[in-house]
Every structure is written in structure tokens, then in C-alpha cells.
């Protein structure tokens, strides 16, 4: 038996990629913590998901991430869910606790933890661009952190309605839905402006959000989930106007920090993880 097999293993169940940035980031964290652990990327087809989870149990994996298409389907194979995963009915991080596998959702948690270090969203007004998986995760965590109001701005009304209904039914936050069909004017009194769409993601780096940029005030905290490249058009515009900002790389690092903490019981150094990611995206 190879020695590697004896190391505590964490994994990503998803689709194959040449170099998984999450793997590089998590293994950098393990090294920094002096842990002789591995994080491996495993291609799992939907038909094999039950067997893969059973295998992770049998082989004593400390946990694993799930990406599309497994975020919802994995739930029936687990023993329980954390709070935000239960609200969203979506899991991106599975954690072994005793002999149980518990599903968590760290997408929004990583973001909100990062935001909280700079500005507390409690009682604040948020404009959230997008209504997909990332937007939903962020909206749920902001509501759980006590945000007063979330304005959802989305191109497709149906997806916006689904995210709004999830917030209205399960969380204590005021909501409004705007159909994004013309340049959006950011309302006065907006404390947080967050891009949770994929606009600007590599290779479409020149794409710009359809905003009336002259309505962006210096008091508004601006954030973008797009992590490649981290200096998106929105982040650059916001900095130019004197806004405090948080880029998508910080969100990715934030969720990685939480994942490692869940699996290993100790927090890694975020700087080391960010540097590892920057190297991947620079190559
Ligand atoms: P989804 O496909 O679930 O949602 C995409 C969202 O972007 C939808 O609201 C969609 O609107 C909107 N959108 C896409 N293209 C356009 C366009 N041309 N004009 C207007 N709206 C558009 O994706 P995810 O939510 O999973 O991911 C969104 C982004 O977040 C990705 O770039 C992803 O890489 C990033 N992400 C970053 C993370 C991090 O840690 N930094 C973590 C997770 C995701 P519509 O409903 O109308 O289609």
C-alpha cells in the first residue's frame, strides 16, 4: 500500500480540470499548517455519486467539496446539514463529524467572513447583482448576518423570483426584485454593492456590468465574486471613486479557510492561500 493512502484525504467531487486552483490553494494551506494531508480532484459522474460518497466514508476521508452537478444531489447521501446549506438546499463542502458526514455551504460564508472584517452588514442595505448559485449563497449569509434589505437585480425574472422566495420564506430580511433590462442606477443609501454574476470572468475580461456608474457613491462598499481576474472593471471603477472593495479572490480564499478549518480543526493563513491562487492564475 502506498504511503499516500495513509494520509488524511480531502477531495473535490466534480468535473476534471487540468489544474484545480482549489487543490493548489488547499494543499498550500496544509503545508503552511505542517499537515501531511492531501486534497485530490476526483471526477465523479452523477450515476456514481452514491458510491463515491460511500467510498469516502469507507476510506475515512475527512471531507470533500462538491461542485456542479453534485451540490444538490449529494444531500440525500449525507447524515445532516449545517444551517445555510439547509436553507439553500445546496452543499459545497462535506465534513466528517464523528461518524457522520455533514453538508455545509461555504460559498457565502467565505464572502461574508471577508466582508465582516472590513464592514459589518448588520442592519445595512445591499444591492446584489445576479440570482444564481453564488448570489443565493451570499444573500442567505447576509440575511443570517442581519442585513436589513437586499435588492436583487437579475436579468431573468424567474431566477430572481426563486431567490427572492427563498429569502422571503425562510429568513428575516426585506427584499425587492428588479428585472435588469436597462442600465441600473444604484439607489442612494446603498451600503453594499455586490456583483454575483459571471460577467467579467476570464476569458470575457472586457465585459462590463450594465450600471450607471456615476450613481456609485464613495460610501458604498463594493465587492465582486469574479476571481479571475480579481481586478474586474467593477472593482477598478469602485476604487477610482474611493469605495472600499473586496475582490473575488478573497471570497475564494475565505471559503477555503473555512473548509480547512472544518476538516482540520485549525485555521490556515489566508495570505499563503491567496499567493498560491495568484500563481495559478498568473501561469
Ligand atoms: P450561475 O450560472 O448560477 O449564475 C450566473 C448569474 O450571472 C445569473 O444571475 C445570470 O443571470 C448572471 N449573468 C450571466 N451572464 C449575464 C449577462 N450577460 N448579463 C446579465 N446577467 C448575467 O453561476 P454562479 O452563481 O454559480 O457563479 C457566478 C459567478 O460567481 C461565476 O463567475 C463564478 O466563477 C463566481 N463564483 C465565485 C466564487 C468565489 O469564491 N469567488 C464562488 C462561487 C462562484 P440570469 O439568471 O439572467 O441568467
mmCIF file of C-alpha atoms and ligand atoms in Angstrom:
data_model
loop_
_atom_site.group_PDB
_atom_site.id
_atom_site.type_symbol
_atom_site.label_atom_id
_atom_site.label_comp_id
_atom_site.label_asym_id
_atom_site.label_seq_id
_atom_site.Cartn_x
_atom_site.Cartn_y
_atom_site.Cartn_z
ATOM 1 C CA UNK A 1 0.000 0.000 0.000
ATOM 2 C CA UNK A 2 1.391 3.370 -0.925
ATOM 3 C CA UNK A 3 2.234 5.727 1.909
ATOM 4 C CA UNK A 4 -0.012 8.374 0.325
ATOM 5 C CA UNK A 5 -3.021 6.213 1.010
ATOM 6 C CA UNK A 6 -2.468 6.581 4.757
ATOM 7 C CA UNK A 7 -2.552 10.365 4.698
ATOM 8 C CA UNK A 8 -5.806 12.067 5.696
ATOM 9 C CA UNK A 9 -7.580 12.827 2.455
ATOM 10 C CA UNK A 10 -9.966 15.569 1.426
ATOM 11 C CA UNK A 11 -11.297 15.881 -2.067
ATOM 12 C CA UNK A 12 -13.302 17.688 -4.699
ATOM 13 C CA UNK A 13 -16.046 15.666 -6.395
ATOM 14 C CA UNK A 14 -16.674 17.367 -9.692
ATOM 15 C CA UNK A 15 -15.504 17.529 -13.242
ATOM 16 C CA UNK A 16 -11.905 17.110 -14.425
ATOM 17 C CA UNK A 17 -9.743 20.212 -14.881
ATOM 18 C CA UNK A 18 -6.093 20.476 -15.840
ATOM 19 C CA UNK A 19 -5.079 22.303 -12.670
ATOM 20 C CA UNK A 20 -7.673 22.774 -9.951
ATOM 21 C CA UNK A 21 -6.999 26.150 -8.258
ATOM 22 C CA UNK A 22 -8.812 24.960 -5.125
ATOM 23 C CA UNK A 23 -6.494 21.968 -4.869
ATOM 24 C CA UNK A 24 -3.411 24.182 -5.119
ATOM 25 C CA UNK A 25 -4.852 26.607 -2.529
ATOM 26 C CA UNK A 26 -5.895 23.913 -0.028
ATOM 27 C CA UNK A 27 -2.614 21.997 -0.283
ATOM 28 C CA UNK A 28 -0.718 25.265 0.283
ATOM 29 C CA UNK A 29 -2.761 25.651 3.480
ATOM 30 C CA UNK A 30 -1.946 22.102 4.601
ATOM 31 C CA UNK A 31 1.760 22.757 4.033
ATOM 32 C CA UNK A 32 1.611 26.021 5.970
ATOM 33 C CA UNK A 33 -0.108 24.220 8.864
ATOM 34 C CA UNK A 34 2.501 21.430 8.745
ATOM 35 C CA UNK A 35 -0.185 18.852 7.898
ATOM 36 C CA UNK A 36 0.847 15.841 5.809
ATOM 37 C CA UNK A 37 -2.579 15.815 4.107
ATOM 38 C CA UNK A 38 -3.772 15.620 0.522
ATOM 39 C CA UNK A 39 -6.592 17.279 -1.414
ATOM 40 C CA UNK A 40 -7.345 15.397 -4.593
ATOM 41 C CA UNK A 41 -9.612 16.136 -7.562
ATOM 42 C CA UNK A 42 -11.863 13.223 -8.479
ATOM 43 C CA UNK A 43 -14.149 13.005 -11.483
ATOM 44 C CA UNK A 44 -17.469 11.615 -10.287
ATOM 45 C CA UNK A 45 -20.363 11.104 -12.685
ATOM 46 C CA UNK A 46 -23.911 11.712 -11.375
ATOM 47 C CA UNK A 47 -24.658 7.964 -11.582
ATOM 48 C CA UNK A 48 -21.696 7.178 -9.331
ATOM 49 C CA UNK A 49 -22.276 9.825 -6.656
ATOM 50 C CA UNK A 50 -23.773 7.424 -4.065
ATOM 51 C CA UNK A 51 -20.858 5.024 -4.496
ATOM 52 C CA UNK A 52 -18.333 7.881 -4.293
ATOM 53 C CA UNK A 53 -19.786 9.156 -1.002
ATOM 54 C CA UNK A 54 -19.857 5.580 0.368
ATOM 55 C CA UNK A 55 -16.220 5.257 -0.702
ATOM 56 C CA UNK A 56 -15.264 8.489 1.059
ATOM 57 C CA UNK A 57 -16.920 7.136 4.229
ATOM 58 C CA UNK A 58 -15.239 3.750 3.929
ATOM 59 C CA UNK A 59 -11.803 5.253 3.323
ATOM 60 C CA UNK A 60 -12.082 7.746 6.160
ATOM 61 C CA UNK A 61 -11.920 10.942 4.097
ATOM 62 C CA UNK A 62 -12.014 13.979 6.408
ATOM 63 C CA UNK A 63 -14.369 15.596 3.930
ATOM 64 C CA UNK A 64 -14.772 16.786 0.375
ATOM 65 C CA UNK A 65 -16.019 19.657 -1.743
ATOM 66 C CA UNK A 66 -18.832 19.214 -4.247
ATOM 67 C CA UNK A 67 -19.128 21.220 -7.413
ATOM 68 C CA UNK A 68 -21.762 21.282 -10.144
ATOM 69 C CA UNK A 69 -23.596 18.903 -10.797
ATOM 70 C CA UNK A 70 -23.437 17.403 -7.283
ATOM 71 C CA UNK A 71 -24.330 20.309 -4.963
ATOM 72 C CA UNK A 72 -27.987 19.301 -4.543
ATOM 73 C CA UNK A 73 -27.842 15.593 -5.371
ATOM 74 C CA UNK A 74 -25.280 14.875 -2.635
ATOM 75 C CA UNK A 75 -27.743 15.822 0.133
ATOM 76 C CA UNK A 76 -29.611 12.501 0.147
ATOM 77 C CA UNK A 77 -26.329 10.666 0.808
ATOM 78 C CA UNK A 78 -25.388 12.716 3.891
ATOM 79 C CA UNK A 79 -26.356 12.472 7.587
ATOM 80 C CA UNK A 80 -27.269 16.131 8.153
ATOM 81 C CA UNK A 81 -26.903 19.738 7.005
ATOM 82 C CA UNK A 82 -25.483 22.944 8.510
ATOM 83 C CA UNK A 83 -27.747 25.996 8.781
ATOM 84 C CA UNK A 84 -27.075 27.775 5.479
ATOM 85 C CA UNK A 85 -26.864 24.512 3.499
ATOM 86 C CA UNK A 86 -30.305 23.614 4.882
ATOM 87 C CA UNK A 87 -31.767 26.988 3.825
ATOM 88 C CA UNK A 88 -30.207 26.811 0.349
ATOM 89 C CA UNK A 89 -30.643 23.041 -0.079
ATOM 90 C CA UNK A 90 -27.190 23.081 -1.664
ATOM 91 C CA UNK A 91 -23.883 21.717 -0.334
ATOM 92 C CA UNK A 92 -20.385 22.599 -1.484
ATOM 93 C CA UNK A 93 -18.424 21.212 1.475
ATOM 94 C CA UNK A 94 -18.897 17.919 3.309
ATOM 95 C CA UNK A 95 -17.328 17.449 6.742
ATOM 96 C CA UNK A 96 -16.825 14.267 8.779
ATOM 97 C CA UNK A 97 -18.004 14.902 12.332
ATOM 98 C CA UNK A 98 -17.599 11.733 14.386
ATOM 99 C CA UNK A 99 -19.029 9.013 12.181
ATOM 100 C CA UNK A 100 -21.371 11.386 10.353
ATOM 101 C CA UNK A 101 -20.945 13.240 7.066
ATOM 102 C CA UNK A 102 -22.474 16.735 7.391
ATOM 103 C CA UNK A 103 -23.137 19.042 4.424
ATOM 104 C CA UNK A 104 -22.164 22.700 4.703
ATOM 105 C CA UNK A 105 -22.255 25.595 2.272
ATOM 106 C CA UNK A 106 -19.146 27.753 2.470
ATOM 107 C CA UNK A 107 -19.687 29.818 -0.732
ATOM 108 C CA UNK A 108 -21.488 32.656 1.036
ATOM 109 C CA UNK A 109 -19.750 32.154 4.386
ATOM 110 C CA UNK A 110 -16.336 32.830 2.874
ATOM 111 C CA UNK A 111 -17.652 36.027 1.374
ATOM 112 C CA UNK A 112 -19.425 37.313 4.468
ATOM 113 C CA UNK A 113 -16.495 36.499 6.771
ATOM 114 C CA UNK A 114 -14.270 38.578 4.476
ATOM 115 C CA UNK A 115 -16.768 41.434 4.412
ATOM 116 C CA UNK A 116 -17.237 41.414 8.190
ATOM 117 C CA UNK A 117 -13.516 42.023 8.720
ATOM 118 C CA UNK A 118 -13.947 45.316 6.850
ATOM 119 C CA UNK A 119 -17.586 46.338 7.438
ATOM 120 C CA UNK A 120 -20.474 44.763 9.377
ATOM 121 C CA UNK A 121 -23.535 44.086 7.144
ATOM 122 C CA UNK A 122 -25.902 44.046 10.154
ATOM 123 C CA UNK A 123 -28.788 46.487 9.572
ATOM 124 C CA UNK A 124 -27.402 47.510 6.179
ATOM 125 C CA UNK A 125 -28.878 47.874 2.646
ATOM 126 C CA UNK A 126 -27.495 45.596 -0.044
ATOM 127 C CA UNK A 127 -27.765 45.630 -3.831
ATOM 128 C CA UNK A 128 -26.980 42.161 -5.161
ATOM 129 C CA UNK A 129 -26.427 41.767 -8.912
ATOM 130 C CA UNK A 130 -27.348 38.241 -10.032
ATOM 131 C CA UNK A 131 -29.560 35.465 -8.711
ATOM 132 C CA UNK A 132 -27.605 32.275 -9.496
ATOM 133 C CA UNK A 133 -25.878 29.914 -7.067
ATOM 134 C CA UNK A 134 -23.264 32.399 -5.835
ATOM 135 C CA UNK A 135 -25.857 35.175 -5.385
ATOM 136 C CA UNK A 136 -28.151 32.853 -3.447
ATOM 137 C CA UNK A 137 -25.340 31.723 -1.137
ATOM 138 C CA UNK A 138 -24.293 35.327 -0.470
ATOM 139 C CA UNK A 139 -27.883 36.514 0.057
ATOM 140 C CA UNK A 140 -28.566 33.769 2.604
ATOM 141 C CA UNK A 141 -25.394 34.508 4.603
ATOM 142 C CA UNK A 142 -26.027 38.271 4.529
ATOM 143 C CA UNK A 143 -29.582 37.686 5.791
ATOM 144 C CA UNK A 144 -28.282 35.340 8.521
ATOM 145 C CA UNK A 145 -25.818 38.117 9.462
ATOM 146 C CA UNK A 146 -28.674 40.602 9.934
ATOM 147 C CA UNK A 147 -28.672 42.650 6.705
ATOM 148 C CA UNK A 148 -31.795 44.876 6.697
ATOM 149 C CA UNK A 149 -32.652 44.824 2.987
ATOM 150 C CA UNK A 150 -31.452 43.014 -0.125
ATOM 151 C CA UNK A 151 -32.353 44.336 -3.598
ATOM 152 C CA UNK A 152 -31.913 41.521 -6.120
ATOM 153 C CA UNK A 153 -31.110 42.736 -9.634
ATOM 154 C CA UNK A 154 -31.287 39.988 -12.246
ATOM 155 C CA UNK A 155 -31.674 39.686 -15.998
ATOM 156 C CA UNK A 156 -34.020 36.676 -15.899
ATOM 157 C CA UNK A 157 -37.086 37.392 -13.735
ATOM 158 C CA UNK A 158 -37.834 33.718 -12.958
ATOM 159 C CA UNK A 159 -34.443 33.057 -11.351
ATOM 160 C CA UNK A 160 -34.758 36.320 -9.409
ATOM 161 C CA UNK A 161 -38.198 35.279 -8.155
ATOM 162 C CA UNK A 162 -36.880 31.914 -6.930
ATOM 163 C CA UNK A 163 -34.073 33.549 -4.945
ATOM 164 C CA UNK A 164 -36.453 36.178 -3.548
ATOM 165 C CA UNK A 165 -38.946 33.480 -2.483
ATOM 166 C CA UNK A 166 -36.190 31.541 -0.698
ATOM 167 C CA UNK A 167 -35.253 34.661 1.311
ATOM 168 C CA UNK A 168 -38.860 35.714 1.981
ATOM 169 C CA UNK A 169 -39.944 32.247 3.120
ATOM 170 C CA UNK A 170 -37.033 31.357 5.376
ATOM 171 C CA UNK A 171 -35.193 34.473 6.537
ATOM 172 C CA UNK A 172 -35.888 37.746 8.271
ATOM 173 C CA UNK A 173 -34.811 40.289 5.639
ATOM 174 C CA UNK A 174 -36.682 42.806 3.427
ATOM 175 C CA UNK A 175 -36.309 42.052 -0.287
ATOM 176 C CA UNK A 176 -37.035 43.673 -3.638
ATOM 177 C CA UNK A 177 -36.563 42.260 -7.132
ATOM 178 C CA UNK A 178 -35.538 44.391 -10.103
ATOM 179 C CA UNK A 179 -35.511 42.999 -13.626
ATOM 180 C CA UNK A 180 -32.186 44.089 -15.124
ATOM 181 C CA UNK A 181 -33.166 45.255 -18.602
ATOM 182 C CA UNK A 182 -31.530 48.695 -18.708
ATOM 183 C CA UNK A 183 -28.523 50.455 -17.126
ATOM 184 C CA UNK A 184 -29.120 50.147 -13.385
ATOM 185 C CA UNK A 185 -28.909 53.242 -11.168
ATOM 186 C CA UNK A 186 -27.563 52.350 -7.728
ATOM 187 C CA UNK A 187 -30.062 53.733 -5.191
ATOM 188 C CA UNK A 188 -28.956 56.338 -2.666
ATOM 189 C CA UNK A 189 -28.244 54.768 0.728
ATOM 190 C CA UNK A 190 -26.805 51.539 -0.743
ATOM 191 C CA UNK A 191 -24.275 50.267 1.821
ATOM 192 C CA UNK A 192 -23.094 47.224 -0.172
ATOM 193 C CA UNK A 193 -22.982 46.659 -3.943
ATOM 194 C CA UNK A 194 -22.094 43.082 -4.856
ATOM 195 C CA UNK A 195 -21.613 41.593 -8.305
ATOM 196 C CA UNK A 196 -22.596 37.924 -8.104
ATOM 197 C CA UNK A 197 -22.934 37.405 -11.861
ATOM 198 C CA UNK A 198 -20.261 35.788 -14.009
ATOM 199 C CA UNK A 199 -19.830 38.953 -16.105
ATOM 200 C CA UNK A 200 -16.108 39.747 -16.465
ATOM 201 C CA UNK A 201 -14.895 36.194 -15.822
ATOM 202 C CA UNK A 202 -11.881 35.051 -17.894
ATOM 203 C CA UNK A 203 -11.725 34.925 -20.910
ATOM 204 C CA UNK A 204 -14.505 37.547 -21.189
ATOM 205 C CA UNK A 205 -12.449 40.044 -19.178
ATOM 206 C CA UNK A 206 -13.567 43.131 -21.121
ATOM 207 C CA UNK A 207 -17.264 42.638 -20.254
ATOM 208 C CA UNK A 208 -18.821 45.394 -18.171
ATOM 209 C CA UNK A 209 -21.838 45.429 -15.885
ATOM 210 C CA UNK A 210 -24.755 47.462 -17.191
ATOM 211 C CA UNK A 211 -24.656 50.084 -14.419
ATOM 212 C CA UNK A 212 -24.977 53.862 -14.275
ATOM 213 C CA UNK A 213 -21.512 54.183 -12.762
ATOM 214 C CA UNK A 214 -21.966 57.847 -11.896
ATOM 215 C CA UNK A 215 -24.556 56.758 -9.265
ATOM 216 C CA UNK A 216 -21.879 54.827 -7.337
ATOM 217 C CA UNK A 217 -21.075 56.707 -4.114
ATOM 218 C CA UNK A 218 -17.754 56.556 -2.237
ATOM 219 C CA UNK A 219 -19.604 55.366 0.923
ATOM 220 C CA UNK A 220 -20.756 52.152 -0.786
ATOM 221 C CA UNK A 221 -18.710 49.002 -0.109
ATOM 222 C CA UNK A 222 -18.174 47.208 -3.437
ATOM 223 C CA UNK A 223 -17.452 43.552 -3.992
ATOM 224 C CA UNK A 224 -17.194 41.191 -6.966
ATOM 225 C CA UNK A 225 -17.365 37.375 -6.943
ATOM 226 C CA UNK A 226 -15.364 37.125 -10.166
ATOM 227 C CA UNK A 227 -11.885 35.962 -9.118
ATOM 228 C CA UNK A 228 -10.134 35.602 -12.467
ATOM 229 C CA UNK A 229 -9.081 38.326 -12.940
ATOM 230 C CA UNK A 230 -9.646 39.786 -9.442
ATOM 231 C CA UNK A 231 -9.252 43.405 -10.625
ATOM 232 C CA UNK A 232 -12.542 43.440 -12.565
ATOM 233 C CA UNK A 233 -13.924 46.525 -14.263
ATOM 234 C CA UNK A 234 -16.307 46.996 -11.303
ATOM 235 C CA UNK A 235 -13.511 46.769 -8.706
ATOM 236 C CA UNK A 236 -11.389 49.248 -10.676
ATOM 237 C CA UNK A 237 -14.287 51.697 -11.080
ATOM 238 C CA UNK A 238 -15.129 51.425 -7.383
ATOM 239 C CA UNK A 239 -11.526 52.094 -6.316
ATOM 240 C CA UNK A 240 -11.385 55.059 -8.668
ATOM 241 C CA UNK A 241 -14.438 56.514 -6.917
ATOM 242 C CA UNK A 242 -12.960 55.978 -3.434
ATOM 243 C CA UNK A 243 -15.074 52.947 -2.425
ATOM 244 C CA UNK A 244 -13.778 50.234 -0.109
ATOM 245 C CA UNK A 245 -13.612 46.942 -2.060
ATOM 246 C CA UNK A 246 -13.323 43.175 -1.680
ATOM 247 C CA UNK A 247 -12.374 41.068 -4.712
ATOM 248 C CA UNK A 248 -13.462 37.553 -5.725
ATOM 249 C CA UNK A 249 -10.104 36.036 -4.816
ATOM 250 C CA UNK A 250 -10.716 36.969 -1.161
ATOM 251 C CA UNK A 251 -14.071 35.160 -1.327
ATOM 252 C CA UNK A 252 -12.421 32.056 -2.783
ATOM 253 C CA UNK A 253 -9.724 32.183 -0.104
ATOM 254 C CA UNK A 254 -12.378 32.805 2.563
ATOM 255 C CA UNK A 255 -14.312 29.676 1.695
ATOM 256 C CA UNK A 256 -11.061 27.691 1.539
ATOM 257 C CA UNK A 257 -10.098 28.874 5.023
ATOM 258 C CA UNK A 258 -13.475 27.755 6.373
ATOM 259 C CA UNK A 259 -13.213 24.372 4.606
ATOM 260 C CA UNK A 260 -9.740 23.668 6.047
ATOM 261 C CA UNK A 261 -10.947 24.785 9.477
ATOM 262 C CA UNK A 262 -13.932 22.401 9.234
ATOM 263 C CA UNK A 263 -11.751 19.465 8.141
ATOM 264 C CA UNK A 264 -8.589 20.001 10.187
ATOM 265 C CA UNK A 265 -9.933 21.958 13.159
ATOM 266 C CA UNK A 266 -7.409 24.749 12.701
ATOM 267 C CA UNK A 267 -7.331 27.950 10.624
ATOM 268 C CA UNK A 268 -4.693 28.397 7.923
ATOM 269 C CA UNK A 269 -3.045 31.675 6.954
ATOM 270 C CA UNK A 270 -5.213 33.311 4.206
ATOM 271 C CA UNK A 271 -2.197 35.137 2.705
ATOM 272 C CA UNK A 272 -0.462 31.864 1.846
ATOM 273 C CA UNK A 273 -3.618 30.595 0.135
ATOM 274 C CA UNK A 274 -4.107 33.803 -1.860
ATOM 275 C CA UNK A 275 -0.489 33.724 -3.042
ATOM 276 C CA UNK A 276 -0.926 30.117 -4.205
ATOM 277 C CA UNK A 277 -4.031 31.097 -6.190
ATOM 278 C CA UNK A 278 -2.350 34.137 -7.720
ATOM 279 C CA UNK A 279 0.417 31.873 -9.010
ATOM 280 C CA UNK A 280 -2.119 29.546 -10.655
ATOM 281 C CA UNK A 281 -3.943 32.391 -12.378
ATOM 282 C CA UNK A 282 -0.669 34.056 -13.471
ATOM 283 C CA UNK A 283 0.525 30.855 -15.186
HETATM 284 P P1 LIG B 1 -24.891 30.812 -12.166
HETATM 285 O O1 LIG B 1 -24.835 30.306 -13.571
HETATM 286 O O2 LIG B 1 -25.697 30.063 -11.165
HETATM 287 O O3 LIG B 1 -25.463 32.330 -12.195
HETATM 288 C C1 LIG B 1 -24.944 33.278 -13.094
HETATM 289 C C2 LIG B 1 -25.574 34.635 -12.801
HETATM 290 O O4 LIG B 1 -24.973 35.592 -13.685
HETATM 291 C C3 LIG B 1 -27.068 34.698 -13.077
HETATM 292 O O5 LIG B 1 -27.687 35.605 -12.207
HETATM 293 C C4 LIG B 1 -27.112 35.219 -14.531
HETATM 294 O O6 LIG B 1 -28.330 35.892 -14.844
HETATM 295 C C5 LIG B 1 -25.990 36.222 -14.481
HETATM 296 N N1 LIG B 1 -25.449 36.523 -15.803
HETATM 297 C C6 LIG B 1 -24.584 35.784 -16.521
HETATM 298 N N2 LIG B 1 -24.311 36.392 -17.697
HETATM 299 C C7 LIG B 1 -25.029 37.545 -17.701
HETATM 300 C C8 LIG B 1 -25.175 38.618 -18.646
HETATM 301 N N3 LIG B 1 -24.512 38.617 -19.795
HETATM 302 N N4 LIG B 1 -25.985 39.649 -18.314
HETATM 303 C C9 LIG B 1 -26.658 39.669 -17.144
HETATM 304 N N5 LIG B 1 -26.573 38.666 -16.213
HETATM 305 C C10 LIG B 1 -25.778 37.630 -16.494
HETATM 306 O O7 LIG B 1 -23.403 30.962 -11.716
HETATM 307 P P2 LIG B 1 -22.853 31.059 -10.205
HETATM 308 O O8 LIG B 1 -23.787 31.877 -9.419
HETATM 309 O O9 LIG B 1 -22.501 29.706 -9.718
HETATM 310 O O10 LIG B 1 -21.469 31.815 -10.436
HETATM 311 C C11 LIG B 1 -21.454 33.210 -10.730
HETATM 312 C C12 LIG B 1 -20.037 33.701 -10.679
HETATM 313 O O11 LIG B 1 -19.555 33.576 -9.341
HETATM 314 C C13 LIG B 1 -19.038 32.914 -11.545
HETATM 315 O O12 LIG B 1 -18.186 33.837 -12.177
HETATM 316 C C14 LIG B 1 -18.248 32.100 -10.553
HETATM 317 O O13 LIG B 1 -16.931 31.855 -11.004
HETATM 318 C C15 LIG B 1 -18.262 33.033 -9.352
HETATM 319 N N6 LIG B 1 -18.043 32.368 -8.075
HETATM 320 C C16 LIG B 1 -17.056 32.840 -7.289
HETATM 321 C C17 LIG B 1 -16.796 32.260 -6.088
HETATM 322 C C18 LIG B 1 -15.666 32.789 -5.278
HETATM 323 O O14 LIG B 1 -15.309 32.145 -4.287
HETATM 324 N N7 LIG B 1 -15.106 33.940 -5.609
HETATM 325 C C19 LIG B 1 -17.588 31.126 -5.569
HETATM 326 C C20 LIG B 1 -18.654 30.736 -6.450
HETATM 327 C C21 LIG B 1 -18.857 31.331 -7.670
HETATM 328 P P3 LIG B 1 -29.571 35.065 -15.450
HETATM 329 O O15 LIG B 1 -30.286 34.438 -14.285
HETATM 330 O O16 LIG B 1 -30.356 36.122 -16.132
HETATM 331 O O17 LIG B 1 -29.004 34.044 -16.413
#
